[in-house]
mmCIF file of C-alpha atoms and ligand atoms in Angstrom:
data_model
loop_
_atom_site.group_PDB
_atom_site.id
_atom_site.type_symbol
_atom_site.label_atom_id
_atom_site.label_comp_id
_atom_site.label_asym_id
_atom_site.label_seq_id
_atom_site.Cartn_x
_atom_site.Cartn_y
_atom_site.Cartn_z
ATOM 1 C CA MET A 650 -32.999 -14.479 5.365
ATOM 2 C CA SER A 651 -31.632 -14.705 1.838
ATOM 3 C CA VAL A 652 -31.355 -18.082 0.108
ATOM 4 C CA GLU A 653 -27.916 -19.183 -1.054
ATOM 5 C CA PHE A 654 -27.106 -22.576 -2.559
ATOM 6 C CA GLY A 655 -30.792 -23.510 -2.220
ATOM 7 C CA ILE A 656 -30.488 -23.470 1.587
ATOM 8 C CA HIS A 657 -33.587 -22.099 3.335
ATOM 9 C CA THR A 658 -33.579 -21.253 7.050
ATOM 10 C CA ILE A 659 -36.873 -22.054 8.781
ATOM 11 C CA ASP A 660 -37.694 -20.602 12.194
ATOM 12 C CA THR A 661 -39.450 -23.447 14.043
ATOM 13 C CA ALA A 662 -40.659 -20.886 16.656
ATOM 14 C CA PHE A 663 -39.728 -23.304 19.443
ATOM 15 C CA GLN A 664 -39.487 -21.291 22.708
ATOM 16 C CA ARG A 665 -39.104 -17.912 20.964
ATOM 17 C CA ASP A 666 -38.393 -16.413 17.555
ATOM 18 C CA HIS A 667 -34.859 -16.877 16.173
ATOM 19 C CA PHE A 668 -33.971 -19.585 18.692
ATOM 20 C CA ASP A 669 -34.454 -22.913 16.895
ATOM 21 C CA ALA A 670 -33.862 -23.378 13.167
ATOM 22 C CA ALA A 671 -34.537 -26.138 10.690
ATOM 23 C CA TYR A 672 -33.127 -26.095 7.175
ATOM 24 C CA LEU A 673 -34.455 -27.030 3.774
ATOM 25 C CA ILE A 674 -32.010 -27.750 0.971
ATOM 26 C CA ALA A 675 -33.814 -27.500 -2.365
ATOM 27 C CA HIS A 676 -31.915 -28.937 -5.311
ATOM 28 C CA GLU A 677 -33.072 -29.853 -8.831
ATOM 29 C CA GLY A 678 -36.698 -30.151 -7.762
ATOM 30 C CA ARG A 679 -35.969 -32.354 -4.732
ATOM 31 C CA GLY A 680 -35.687 -31.408 -1.071
ATOM 32 C CA ALA A 681 -33.994 -32.413 2.169
ATOM 33 C CA PHE A 682 -34.813 -31.097 5.613
ATOM 34 C CA ILE A 683 -32.022 -30.943 8.163
ATOM 35 C CA ASP A 684 -33.431 -30.952 11.716
ATOM 36 C CA CYS A 685 -37.118 -30.233 12.103
ATOM 37 C CA GLY A 686 -37.924 -28.796 15.529
ATOM 38 C CA THR A 687 -40.971 -30.194 17.289
ATOM 39 C CA SER A 688 -44.296 -31.412 15.903
ATOM 40 C CA HIS A 689 -45.611 -27.832 16.278
ATOM 41 C CA ALA A 690 -43.215 -26.789 13.469
ATOM 42 C CA VAL A 691 -44.610 -29.147 10.801
ATOM 43 C CA PRO A 692 -46.816 -26.483 9.111
ATOM 44 C CA ARG A 693 -43.859 -24.073 8.914
ATOM 45 C CA LEU A 694 -41.635 -26.701 7.308
ATOM 46 C CA LEU A 695 -44.280 -27.590 4.725
ATOM 47 C CA ALA A 696 -44.917 -23.895 4.010
ATOM 48 C CA CYS A 697 -41.212 -23.331 3.374
ATOM 49 C CA ALA A 698 -41.108 -26.289 0.991
ATOM 50 C CA ALA A 699 -44.135 -24.907 -0.888
ATOM 51 C CA GLN A 700 -42.451 -21.500 -1.170
ATOM 52 C CA ALA A 701 -39.417 -23.244 -2.630
ATOM 53 C CA GLY A 702 -41.700 -24.876 -5.207
ATOM 54 C CA LEU A 703 -41.645 -28.331 -3.604
ATOM 55 C CA GLN A 704 -44.600 -30.603 -2.892
ATOM 56 C CA PRO A 705 -44.478 -32.942 0.131
ATOM 57 C CA ALA A 706 -43.784 -35.821 -2.305
ATOM 58 C CA ASP A 707 -40.645 -34.017 -3.539
ATOM 59 C CA ILE A 708 -38.870 -34.335 -0.187
ATOM 60 C CA ASP A 709 -36.395 -37.230 -0.185
ATOM 61 C CA TRP A 710 -34.724 -36.851 3.208
ATOM 62 C CA LEU A 711 -35.289 -35.696 6.753
ATOM 63 C CA ILE A 712 -31.822 -35.638 8.295
ATOM 64 C CA VAL A 713 -31.629 -35.152 12.072
ATOM 65 C CA THR A 714 -28.241 -34.149 13.495
ATOM 66 C CA HIS A 715 -29.146 -35.772 16.810
ATOM 67 C CA VAL A 716 -32.276 -36.844 18.641
ATOM 68 C CA HIS A 717 -32.660 -34.011 21.173
ATOM 69 C CA LEU A 718 -36.270 -32.934 20.846
ATOM 70 C CA ASP A 719 -35.654 -29.383 19.667
ATOM 71 C CA HIS A 720 -33.960 -30.969 16.621
ATOM 72 C CA ALA A 721 -35.877 -34.194 16.055
ATOM 73 C CA GLY A 722 -38.998 -34.180 18.244
ATOM 74 C CA GLY A 723 -41.253 -33.530 15.257
ATOM 75 C CA ALA A 724 -39.656 -36.142 12.969
ATOM 76 C CA GLY A 725 -42.441 -38.715 13.198
ATOM 77 C CA ALA A 726 -45.184 -36.120 12.718
ATOM 78 C CA LEU A 727 -43.365 -34.537 9.761
ATOM 79 C CA LEU A 728 -42.743 -37.879 8.037
ATOM 80 C CA GLN A 729 -46.488 -38.578 8.146
ATOM 81 C CA GLU A 730 -46.816 -35.618 5.729
ATOM 82 C CA LEU A 731 -43.920 -36.615 3.436
ATOM 83 C CA PRO A 732 -44.828 -39.775 1.486
ATOM 84 C CA ASN A 733 -41.382 -40.365 -0.064
ATOM 85 C CA ALA A 734 -39.004 -39.130 2.611
ATOM 86 C CA ARG A 735 -36.780 -41.263 4.771
ATOM 87 C CA LEU A 736 -35.297 -40.330 8.129
ATOM 88 C CA VAL A 737 -31.493 -40.219 8.307
ATOM 89 C CA VAL A 738 -30.202 -40.597 11.854
ATOM 90 C CA HIS A 739 -27.090 -41.565 13.826
ATOM 91 C CA PRO A 740 -26.867 -45.274 14.772
ATOM 92 C CA ARG A 741 -27.175 -44.363 18.483
ATOM 93 C CA GLY A 742 -30.212 -42.167 17.824
ATOM 94 C CA ALA A 743 -32.178 -44.495 15.540
ATOM 95 C CA PRO A 744 -33.684 -46.733 18.277
ATOM 96 C CA HIS A 745 -35.067 -43.621 20.019
ATOM 97 C CA MET A 746 -36.789 -42.385 16.868
ATOM 98 C CA ILE A 747 -38.403 -45.803 16.312
ATOM 99 C CA ASP A 748 -39.472 -46.083 19.957
ATOM 100 C CA PRO A 749 -39.419 -42.626 21.576
ATOM 101 C CA ALA A 750 -40.487 -43.793 25.057
ATOM 102 C CA ARG A 751 -37.049 -43.261 26.627
ATOM 103 C CA LEU A 752 -36.606 -39.950 24.832
ATOM 104 C CA ILE A 753 -39.902 -38.699 26.224
ATOM 105 C CA ALA A 754 -39.045 -39.925 29.726
ATOM 106 C CA GLY A 755 -35.581 -38.335 29.587
ATOM 107 C CA ALA A 756 -36.864 -34.993 28.388
ATOM 108 C CA THR A 757 -39.674 -35.037 30.957
ATOM 109 C CA ALA A 758 -37.034 -35.523 33.666
ATOM 110 C CA VAL A 759 -35.151 -32.447 32.423
ATOM 111 C CA TYR A 760 -38.060 -30.143 31.552
ATOM 112 C CA GLY A 761 -41.050 -31.381 33.603
ATOM 113 C CA GLU A 762 -44.439 -32.567 32.397
ATOM 114 C CA ALA A 763 -46.116 -29.197 31.907
ATOM 115 C CA GLU A 764 -43.294 -27.875 29.735
ATOM 116 C CA MET A 765 -43.234 -31.126 27.742
ATOM 117 C CA ALA A 766 -46.902 -30.810 26.868
ATOM 118 C CA ARG A 767 -46.690 -27.096 26.087
ATOM 119 C CA SER A 768 -43.484 -26.978 24.057
ATOM 120 C CA TYR A 769 -42.933 -30.389 22.522
ATOM 121 C CA GLY A 770 -46.398 -31.578 21.519
ATOM 122 C CA THR A 771 -46.916 -35.194 20.459
ATOM 123 C CA ILE A 772 -43.859 -37.291 19.738
ATOM 124 C CA VAL A 773 -44.765 -39.762 16.992
ATOM 125 C CA PRO A 774 -42.706 -42.944 16.478
ATOM 126 C CA VAL A 775 -40.977 -43.333 13.098
ATOM 127 C CA PRO A 776 -41.660 -46.635 11.267
ATOM 128 C CA GLU A 777 -38.455 -48.657 11.180
ATOM 129 C CA ALA A 778 -38.753 -49.192 7.415
ATOM 130 C CA ARG A 779 -38.371 -45.444 6.854
ATOM 131 C CA VAL A 780 -35.171 -45.113 8.900
ATOM 132 C CA VAL A 781 -31.721 -44.873 7.294
ATOM 133 C CA ILE A 782 -28.944 -45.395 9.828
ATOM 134 C CA ALA A 783 -26.007 -43.137 8.982
ATOM 135 C CA GLY A 784 -22.683 -44.113 10.503
ATOM 136 C CA ASP A 785 -19.528 -42.023 10.172
ATOM 137 C CA GLY A 786 -18.894 -41.210 6.502
ATOM 138 C CA HIS A 787 -22.386 -42.101 5.299
ATOM 139 C CA GLN A 788 -23.025 -40.259 2.034
ATOM 140 C CA LEU A 789 -26.449 -39.216 0.770
ATOM 141 C CA SER A 790 -27.488 -37.933 -2.607
ATOM 142 C CA LEU A 791 -30.060 -35.191 -3.010
ATOM 143 C CA ALA A 792 -30.689 -35.303 -6.776
ATOM 144 C CA GLY A 793 -26.943 -35.771 -7.225
ATOM 145 C CA ARG A 794 -25.896 -33.250 -4.560
ATOM 146 C CA ALA A 795 -23.604 -35.007 -2.073
ATOM 147 C CA LEU A 796 -24.362 -34.700 1.638
ATOM 148 C CA LEU A 797 -21.930 -36.403 4.008
ATOM 149 C CA CYS A 798 -22.701 -37.417 7.613
ATOM 150 C CA VAL A 799 -19.705 -37.200 9.955
ATOM 151 C CA ASP A 800 -19.800 -38.498 13.521
ATOM 152 C CA THR A 801 -19.301 -35.577 15.949
ATOM 153 C CA PRO A 802 -19.679 -36.625 19.609
ATOM 154 C CA GLY A 803 -19.120 -34.149 22.461
ATOM 155 C CA HIS A 804 -22.537 -32.490 22.771
ATOM 156 C CA ALA A 805 -24.192 -35.911 22.460
ATOM 157 C CA ARG A 806 -22.968 -39.355 21.441
ATOM 158 C CA HIS A 807 -25.824 -39.651 18.934
ATOM 159 C CA HIS A 808 -24.706 -36.572 16.994
ATOM 160 C CA PHE A 809 -23.421 -36.193 13.453
ATOM 161 C CA CYS A 810 -22.843 -33.084 11.364
ATOM 162 C CA VAL A 811 -23.684 -32.834 7.673
ATOM 163 C CA TRP A 812 -21.140 -31.602 5.105
ATOM 164 C CA ASP A 813 -22.583 -29.967 2.004
ATOM 165 C CA GLU A 814 -19.859 -29.916 -0.637
ATOM 166 C CA THR A 815 -21.893 -27.563 -2.864
ATOM 167 C CA SER A 816 -21.840 -24.711 -0.336
ATOM 168 C CA ARG A 817 -18.672 -25.962 1.415
ATOM 169 C CA SER A 818 -20.463 -25.647 4.722
ATOM 170 C CA TRP A 819 -21.541 -27.768 7.685
ATOM 171 C CA PHE A 820 -24.942 -28.235 9.244
ATOM 172 C CA THR A 821 -23.699 -28.450 12.794
ATOM 173 C CA GLY A 822 -26.721 -29.203 14.991
ATOM 174 C CA ASP A 823 -25.346 -28.391 18.461
ATOM 175 C CA THR A 824 -21.703 -29.444 17.930
ATOM 176 C CA PHE A 825 -20.573 -25.955 16.893
ATOM 177 C CA GLY A 826 -22.392 -24.229 19.763
ATOM 178 C CA LEU A 827 -25.087 -21.562 19.927
ATOM 179 C CA SER A 828 -25.011 -18.152 18.302
ATOM 180 C CA TYR A 829 -27.990 -15.829 18.562
ATOM 181 C CA ARG A 830 -28.345 -12.872 16.244
ATOM 182 C CA GLU A 831 -29.358 -10.630 19.187
ATOM 183 C CA LEU A 832 -25.723 -10.877 20.361
ATOM 184 C CA ASP A 833 -24.055 -10.025 17.030
ATOM 185 C CA SER A 834 -21.782 -6.982 17.182
ATOM 186 C CA GLU A 835 -19.406 -5.129 14.864
ATOM 187 C CA ARG A 836 -17.002 -7.951 15.649
ATOM 188 C CA GLY A 837 -19.383 -10.503 14.129
ATOM 189 C CA PRO A 838 -21.296 -13.362 15.738
ATOM 190 C CA PHE A 839 -20.995 -14.228 19.438
ATOM 191 C CA ILE A 840 -20.858 -17.932 20.257
ATOM 192 C CA VAL A 841 -21.283 -20.187 23.302
ATOM 193 C CA PRO A 842 -20.810 -23.987 23.546
ATOM 194 C CA THR A 843 -23.681 -26.193 24.627
ATOM 195 C CA SER A 844 -23.103 -28.809 27.335
ATOM 196 C CA SER A 845 -26.773 -29.689 27.808
ATOM 197 C CA PRO A 846 -27.655 -33.027 29.503
ATOM 198 C CA VAL A 847 -26.757 -35.843 29.492
ATOM 199 C CA GLN A 848 -23.766 -36.685 27.272
ATOM 200 C CA PHE A 849 -21.452 -33.653 27.321
ATOM 201 C CA GLU A 850 -17.854 -34.843 26.807
ATOM 202 C CA PRO A 851 -15.352 -31.977 26.603
ATOM 203 C CA GLU A 852 -12.485 -33.898 24.993
ATOM 204 C CA ALA A 853 -14.768 -35.354 22.333
ATOM 205 C CA LEU A 854 -16.276 -31.908 21.671
ATOM 206 C CA HIS A 855 -12.828 -30.340 21.156
ATOM 207 C CA ALA A 856 -11.960 -33.148 18.723
ATOM 208 C CA SER A 857 -15.255 -32.838 16.835
ATOM 209 C CA ILE A 858 -14.798 -29.075 16.357
ATOM 210 C CA ASP A 859 -11.268 -29.705 15.052
ATOM 211 C CA ARG A 860 -12.632 -32.328 12.696
ATOM 212 C CA LEU A 861 -15.173 -29.860 11.273
ATOM 213 C CA MET A 862 -12.421 -27.288 10.741
ATOM 214 C CA THR A 863 -10.209 -29.634 8.691
ATOM 215 C CA ARG A 864 -12.422 -28.943 5.658
ATOM 216 C CA ALA A 865 -11.898 -25.168 5.935
ATOM 217 C CA PRO A 866 -15.669 -24.539 5.854
ATOM 218 C CA LYS A 867 -17.041 -21.298 4.418
ATOM 219 C CA ALA A 868 -19.964 -21.273 6.857
ATOM 220 C CA MET A 869 -21.687 -23.183 9.629
ATOM 221 C CA TYR A 870 -25.456 -23.590 9.758
ATOM 222 C CA LEU A 871 -26.364 -23.796 13.459
ATOM 223 C CA THR A 872 -29.699 -25.021 14.733
ATOM 224 C CA HIS A 873 -29.481 -22.214 17.325
ATOM 225 C CA TYR A 874 -29.484 -20.045 15.208
ATOM 226 C CA GLY A 875 -28.793 -19.627 11.532
ATOM 227 C CA ARG A 876 -25.707 -19.314 9.345
ATOM 228 C CA VAL A 877 -22.458 -17.998 10.788
ATOM 229 C CA GLN A 878 -19.225 -17.171 8.992
ATOM 230 C CA ASP A 879 -15.890 -16.061 10.502
ATOM 231 C CA VAL A 880 -15.667 -19.738 11.363
ATOM 232 C CA ALA A 881 -12.012 -19.983 12.448
ATOM 233 C CA ARG A 882 -12.424 -17.262 15.086
ATOM 234 C CA LEU A 883 -15.617 -18.914 16.358
ATOM 235 C CA ALA A 884 -13.888 -22.306 16.643
ATOM 236 C CA GLY A 885 -11.220 -20.679 18.816
ATOM 237 C CA ASP A 886 -13.902 -19.035 20.968
ATOM 238 C CA LEU A 887 -15.590 -22.419 21.456
ATOM 239 C CA HIS A 888 -12.349 -24.213 22.399
ATOM 240 C CA GLU A 889 -11.545 -21.516 24.997
ATOM 241 C CA GLN A 890 -14.991 -21.655 26.552
ATOM 242 C CA ILE A 891 -15.172 -25.451 26.710
ATOM 243 C CA ASP A 892 -12.021 -25.312 28.861
ATOM 244 C CA GLU A 893 -13.399 -22.432 30.940
ATOM 245 C CA MET A 894 -16.675 -24.307 31.515
ATOM 246 C CA VAL A 895 -14.807 -27.437 32.612
ATOM 247 C CA GLY A 896 -12.744 -25.242 34.965
ATOM 248 C CA ILE A 897 -15.950 -23.783 36.448
ATOM 249 C CA ALA A 898 -17.433 -27.266 36.899
ATOM 250 C CA ARG A 899 -14.281 -28.436 38.722
ATOM 251 C CA GLN A 900 -14.220 -25.304 40.884
ATOM 252 C CA TYR A 901 -17.761 -25.898 42.176
ATOM 253 C CA GLU A 902 -17.648 -29.708 42.104
ATOM 254 C CA LYS A 903 -18.048 -29.991 45.889
ATOM 255 C CA ALA A 904 -20.215 -26.921 46.516
ATOM 256 C CA ASP A 905 -23.487 -27.558 48.408
ATOM 257 C CA ASP A 906 -25.446 -25.349 46.039
ATOM 258 C CA ARG A 907 -23.551 -26.665 43.035
ATOM 259 C CA HIS A 908 -26.239 -26.112 40.413
ATOM 260 C CA ASP A 909 -26.925 -22.506 41.452
ATOM 261 C CA ALA A 910 -23.192 -21.791 41.689
ATOM 262 C CA LEU A 911 -22.699 -23.118 38.152
ATOM 263 C CA VAL A 912 -25.601 -21.024 36.835
ATOM 264 C CA SER A 913 -24.132 -17.828 38.221
ATOM 265 C CA ALA A 914 -20.539 -18.634 37.221
ATOM 266 C CA LEU A 915 -21.571 -19.534 33.659
ATOM 267 C CA GLY A 916 -23.655 -16.354 33.457
ATOM 268 C CA ALA A 917 -20.656 -14.308 34.615
ATOM 269 C CA LEU A 918 -18.393 -16.014 32.043
ATOM 270 C CA TYR A 919 -20.725 -15.323 29.127
ATOM 271 C CA VAL A 920 -21.458 -11.739 30.221
ATOM 272 C CA ALA A 921 -17.728 -10.989 30.503
ATOM 273 C CA ARG A 922 -17.170 -12.396 27.012
ATOM 274 C CA ALA A 923 -20.175 -10.472 25.649
ATOM 275 C CA ARG A 924 -18.708 -7.238 27.045
ATOM 276 C CA ARG A 925 -15.358 -7.965 25.343
ATOM 277 C CA HIS A 926 -17.305 -8.710 22.153
ATOM 278 C CA GLU A 927 -19.031 -5.306 22.494
ATOM 279 C CA CYS A 928 -22.542 -6.754 22.311
ATOM 280 C CA ALA A 929 -25.169 -3.996 22.302
ATOM 281 C CA LEU A 930 -27.404 -5.643 24.943
ATOM 282 C CA ASP A 931 -26.742 -4.816 28.597
ATOM 283 C CA ASP A 932 -25.772 -7.576 31.058
ATOM 284 C CA ALA A 933 -29.390 -8.380 31.919
ATOM 285 C CA GLY A 934 -30.213 -8.579 28.211
ATOM 286 C CA VAL A 935 -27.345 -10.993 27.551
ATOM 287 C CA LEU A 936 -28.489 -13.186 30.447
ATOM 288 C CA ARG A 937 -32.071 -13.083 29.163
ATOM 289 C CA VAL A 938 -31.050 -14.294 25.677
ATOM 290 C CA LEU A 939 -28.914 -17.083 27.145
ATOM 291 C CA ALA A 940 -31.104 -17.952 30.176
ATOM 292 C CA MET A 941 -32.329 -21.334 28.992
ATOM 293 C CA ASP A 942 -28.907 -22.354 27.694
ATOM 294 C CA ILE A 943 -27.189 -21.339 30.929
ATOM 295 C CA GLU A 944 -29.651 -23.523 32.856
ATOM 296 C CA LEU A 945 -29.103 -26.493 30.504
ATOM 297 C CA ASN A 946 -25.329 -26.018 30.421
ATOM 298 C CA ALA A 947 -25.264 -26.052 34.248
ATOM 299 C CA GLN A 948 -27.374 -29.222 34.344
ATOM 300 C CA GLY A 949 -25.164 -30.858 31.735
ATOM 301 C CA LEU A 950 -21.962 -29.987 33.613
ATOM 302 C CA VAL A 951 -23.437 -31.605 36.737
ATOM 303 C CA CYS A 952 -24.181 -34.755 34.693
ATOM 304 C CA TRP A 953 -20.607 -34.722 33.388
ATOM 305 C CA LEU A 954 -19.146 -34.346 36.917
ATOM 306 C CA GLU A 955 -21.262 -37.237 38.171
ATOM 307 C CA ARG A 956 -20.329 -39.446 35.207
ATOM 308 C CA ASP A 957 -16.653 -38.523 35.519
ATOM 309 C CA LYS A 958 -16.653 -39.781 39.150
ATOM 310 C CA ARG A 959 -17.700 -43.283 38.181
HETATM 311 ZN ZN1 LIG B 809 -28.794 -30.960 21.533
#
């Protein structure tokens, strides 16, 4: 992928190629990582920095959009390699980076022990002294380049997005959905929201997407996966699908086989949209690319239904 504005896309290789990205912003001889994948990705992140001409000591910031493990699981391990870097994290996420016990337990409940060991590796606590808590509007400087953290709940309550004024773009974590290059067509990127467990809030997600759009961004840098443009159309696609996903959840709220019903209804929704988008992959191919996300979106909708009852 070409480098614009000093922004390097790093494939963390979590789960498969071109699924989970981290970013390096290199500016005036200093560096900031945004999201970092799991501890298995540390060598890839350091290699990217070296290619950009940066030593580990030249990295000032590791910014995590939220503390889900595919974004922040490797933070503690990475910081051990970066003598001058500090971790920038949402106020609700910070306690879980300092003491990851609950994070590990929560992820183990979703993924199971075998998958945790295989995919996530060791989750290293981050020393409290190295943590910068970034509330809404927190501004960082990377050698004079302004990076602004903006609270964006909806996918998770511990989520912010990062505005880079230099490129006029957002680093969106999971707030601006998922867009895999395998599903690009002549019409541009294909996008799907993520409602993964356990804090999906549709109204908050709509509002967060609107908030991102108020700056008329030129591009969005998604963790899953890479830079997308055509941002206004994608925002509309996300808004529509959030409502459709809520409708599906309501429709199957009382079904006995609720989880399985949600998996198949979500799959049918995304396949129908992929056909309208003229994606080259056949239906089975679309479902294969989105399989893990469909499973997590179904689980997250169940969590939302259960929470909404209380
Ligand atoms: Zn997430």
